[in-house]
Short mmCIF file of C-alpha atoms in Angstrom, two decimals:
data_model
loop_
_atom_site.label_atom_id
_atom_site.label_comp_id
_atom_site.label_asym_id
_atom_site.label_seq_id
_atom_site.Cartn_x
_atom_site.Cartn_y
_atom_site.Cartn_z
CA MET A 1 -0.09 0.01 -0.14
CA GLU A 2 1.34 3.44 -0.78
CA ASN A 3 1.99 6.02 1.84
CA ILE A 4 -0.46 8.95 1.29
CA ALA A 5 0.88 11.09 3.96
CA ASN A 6 1.35 14.04 1.82
CA GLU A 7 -1.97 13.42 -0.09
CA ASN A 8 -3.86 16.41 -1.76
CA ILE A 9 -7.57 16.54 -1.58
CA PHE A 10 -9.13 18.73 -4.49
CA ILE A 11 -12.78 19.87 -5.15
CA ASP A 12 -13.90 20.56 -8.80
CA GLU A 13 -16.95 22.52 -8.80
CA ALA A 14 -17.87 21.34 -12.45
CA GLU A 15 -17.91 18.04 -14.00
CA ASN A 16 -14.34 16.66 -14.45
CA LEU A 17 -14.68 14.01 -17.19
CA ALA A 18 -11.25 12.81 -16.91
CA ILE A 19 -11.18 12.40 -13.14
CA ASN A 20 -14.79 10.85 -13.37
CA ALA A 21 -13.54 8.35 -15.72
CA VAL A 22 -10.74 7.26 -13.38
CA ILE A 23 -13.16 6.98 -10.43
CA LYS A 24 -15.64 4.99 -12.69
CA LYS A 25 -13.04 2.46 -14.02
CA GLY A 26 -11.83 1.93 -10.38
CA ILE A 27 -15.43 1.05 -9.20
CA ILE A 28 -16.04 -1.19 -12.25
CA ASP A 29 -12.62 -2.97 -11.58
CA TYR A 30 -13.52 -3.40 -7.97
CA ASN A 31 -17.20 -4.57 -8.61
CA SER A 32 -16.33 -6.92 -11.45
CA PRO A 33 -15.69 -10.16 -9.43
CA PHE A 34 -19.28 -9.41 -7.99
CA PHE A 35 -21.14 -8.39 -10.97
CA GLY A 36 -18.93 -9.44 -13.97
CA SER A 37 -16.92 -7.60 -16.23
CA ASN A 38 -19.60 -6.24 -18.79
CA PRO A 39 -19.91 -2.60 -18.15
CA SER A 40 -23.49 -1.15 -17.98
CA GLN A 41 -24.85 0.19 -21.26
CA PRO A 42 -26.19 3.59 -21.41
CA PHE A 43 -29.32 4.47 -23.62
CA THR A 44 -31.56 7.33 -24.59
CA ILE A 45 -34.99 6.96 -25.68
CA TYR A 46 -36.71 10.20 -26.95
CA ILE A 47 -39.67 11.66 -28.88
CA LYS A 48 -39.25 14.67 -31.39
CA ASP A 49 -42.13 17.04 -32.72
CA ILE A 50 -42.69 17.61 -36.32
CA LYS A 51 -40.08 20.44 -36.23
CA SER A 52 -37.34 17.73 -35.14
CA ASP A 53 -37.17 19.27 -31.58
CA VAL A 54 -36.87 16.97 -28.82
CA ILE A 55 -39.96 17.07 -26.58
CA ALA A 56 -39.60 14.13 -24.37
CA GLY A 57 -37.05 11.62 -23.40
CA LEU A 58 -35.45 9.36 -20.89
CA THR A 59 -31.92 8.33 -20.03
CA GLY A 60 -30.63 5.42 -18.23
CA PHE A 61 -28.57 2.16 -18.66
CA TYR A 62 -28.88 -1.63 -18.43
CA LYS A 63 -26.83 -4.25 -16.98
CA GLY A 64 -27.36 -8.05 -16.54
CA LYS A 65 -31.06 -8.50 -15.57
CA TYR A 66 -32.02 -4.90 -14.77
CA THR A 67 -32.50 -1.53 -16.48
CA ARG A 68 -32.13 1.67 -14.38
CA VAL A 69 -33.78 5.09 -15.44
CA ASP A 70 -31.89 8.06 -14.66
CA LEU A 71 -33.94 10.71 -15.91
CA LEU A 72 -37.34 11.10 -17.44
CA TRP A 73 -38.50 14.51 -18.96
CA ILE A 74 -41.56 15.94 -20.95
CA HIS A 75 -41.61 19.51 -22.20
CA GLU A 76 -44.16 21.34 -20.30
CA ASP A 77 -46.20 22.11 -23.59
CA PHE A 78 -46.62 18.12 -24.21
CA ARG A 79 -47.42 17.04 -20.88
CA HIS A 80 -50.61 15.25 -19.84
CA GLN A 81 -50.72 13.87 -23.66
CA GLY A 82 -49.40 10.21 -23.15
CA LEU A 83 -45.89 10.69 -24.10
CA GLY A 84 -44.56 9.60 -20.80
CA ARG A 85 -46.60 6.26 -20.97
CA LYS A 86 -45.28 5.80 -24.69
CA LEU A 87 -41.78 6.29 -23.40
CA ILE A 88 -41.99 3.84 -20.48
CA LEU A 89 -43.90 1.21 -22.85
CA LYS A 90 -40.90 1.65 -25.13
CA LEU A 91 -38.46 1.29 -22.23
CA GLU A 92 -40.03 -2.07 -21.39
CA GLU A 93 -39.99 -3.42 -24.97
CA PHE A 94 -36.20 -2.31 -25.21
CA SER A 95 -35.48 -3.85 -21.59
CA LYS A 96 -37.05 -7.33 -22.71
CA ILE A 97 -35.14 -7.38 -25.82
CA LYS A 98 -31.91 -6.87 -23.65
CA GLY A 99 -32.92 -9.59 -21.35
CA CYS A 100 -33.65 -7.45 -18.35
CA LEU A 101 -36.18 -8.70 -15.80
CA TYR A 102 -36.81 -5.39 -14.24
CA ILE A 103 -36.64 -1.71 -14.31
CA GLN A 104 -35.90 0.43 -11.30
CA LEU A 105 -35.88 4.28 -10.87
CA ASP A 106 -36.35 6.98 -8.36
CA THR A 107 -38.76 9.84 -8.09
CA PHE A 108 -39.28 12.75 -5.69
CA ASP A 109 -42.80 13.33 -3.93
CA PHE A 110 -43.61 16.29 -6.16
CA GLN A 111 -42.64 14.40 -9.35
CA ALA A 112 -44.45 11.36 -10.77
CA ARG A 113 -45.17 8.57 -8.27
CA PRO A 114 -48.61 8.14 -9.04
CA PHE A 115 -47.70 7.88 -12.67
CA TYR A 116 -45.32 5.34 -12.43
CA GLU A 117 -47.84 3.06 -10.13
CA LYS A 118 -50.38 3.25 -12.75
CA LEU A 119 -47.81 1.75 -15.00
CA GLY A 120 -47.07 -1.15 -12.62
CA PHE A 121 -44.16 0.17 -10.68
CA LYS A 122 -44.07 -0.55 -6.90
CA CYS A 123 -42.42 1.68 -4.25
CA ILE A 124 -39.58 -0.51 -2.84
CA GLY A 125 -38.27 2.04 -0.45
CA THR A 126 -38.33 5.76 0.63
CA ILE A 127 -35.95 8.29 1.96
CA SER A 128 -37.84 10.76 3.88
CA LYS A 129 -36.96 14.52 3.84
CA TRP A 130 -33.85 13.93 1.61
CA VAL A 131 -33.02 16.77 -0.72
CA GLU A 132 -34.79 20.14 0.31
CA ASP A 133 -36.97 18.18 2.66
CA ARG A 134 -38.64 16.18 -0.14
CA ASP A 135 -39.35 12.39 -0.02
CA CYS A 136 -37.43 10.26 -2.61
CA HIS A 137 -39.35 7.11 -3.68
CA PHE A 138 -37.32 4.03 -5.09
CA MET A 139 -39.56 2.15 -7.49
CA ARG A 140 -39.26 -1.00 -9.35
CA LYS A 141 -41.34 -2.90 -12.01
CA THR A 142 -40.94 -6.64 -12.83
CA LEU A 143 -41.32 -7.32 -16.51
CA SER A 144 -43.38 -10.34 -17.58
#
């Protein structure tokens, strides 16, 4: 083990892609005996309007038997028109093709928990008063 008596600790108040890559590789290498060496695969599913502007989309990754949604967004002018449902249904189709058995995501109390529940997601845990005193719900759907 290397002596770190003279370590320097840094804070970057912006995303540092080079350092993030080192950290990501380190945790992937550490985790590989437990989860295998296949890295997670990122994806983006999105909808464009007739002018080719992105009006809705979701981002995430899949690995092994699960899919993780990081972000889901719908432009304010296009909400309540079924686009979120269409994105989730496309995600389910994509996840099944990739061999995934379930989808996981999280949502704050002011966001979309009832929306996800209508689509078959179950709340599997909650962190109360997390960010800005808002509850964060962790949700999962088992694919059939």
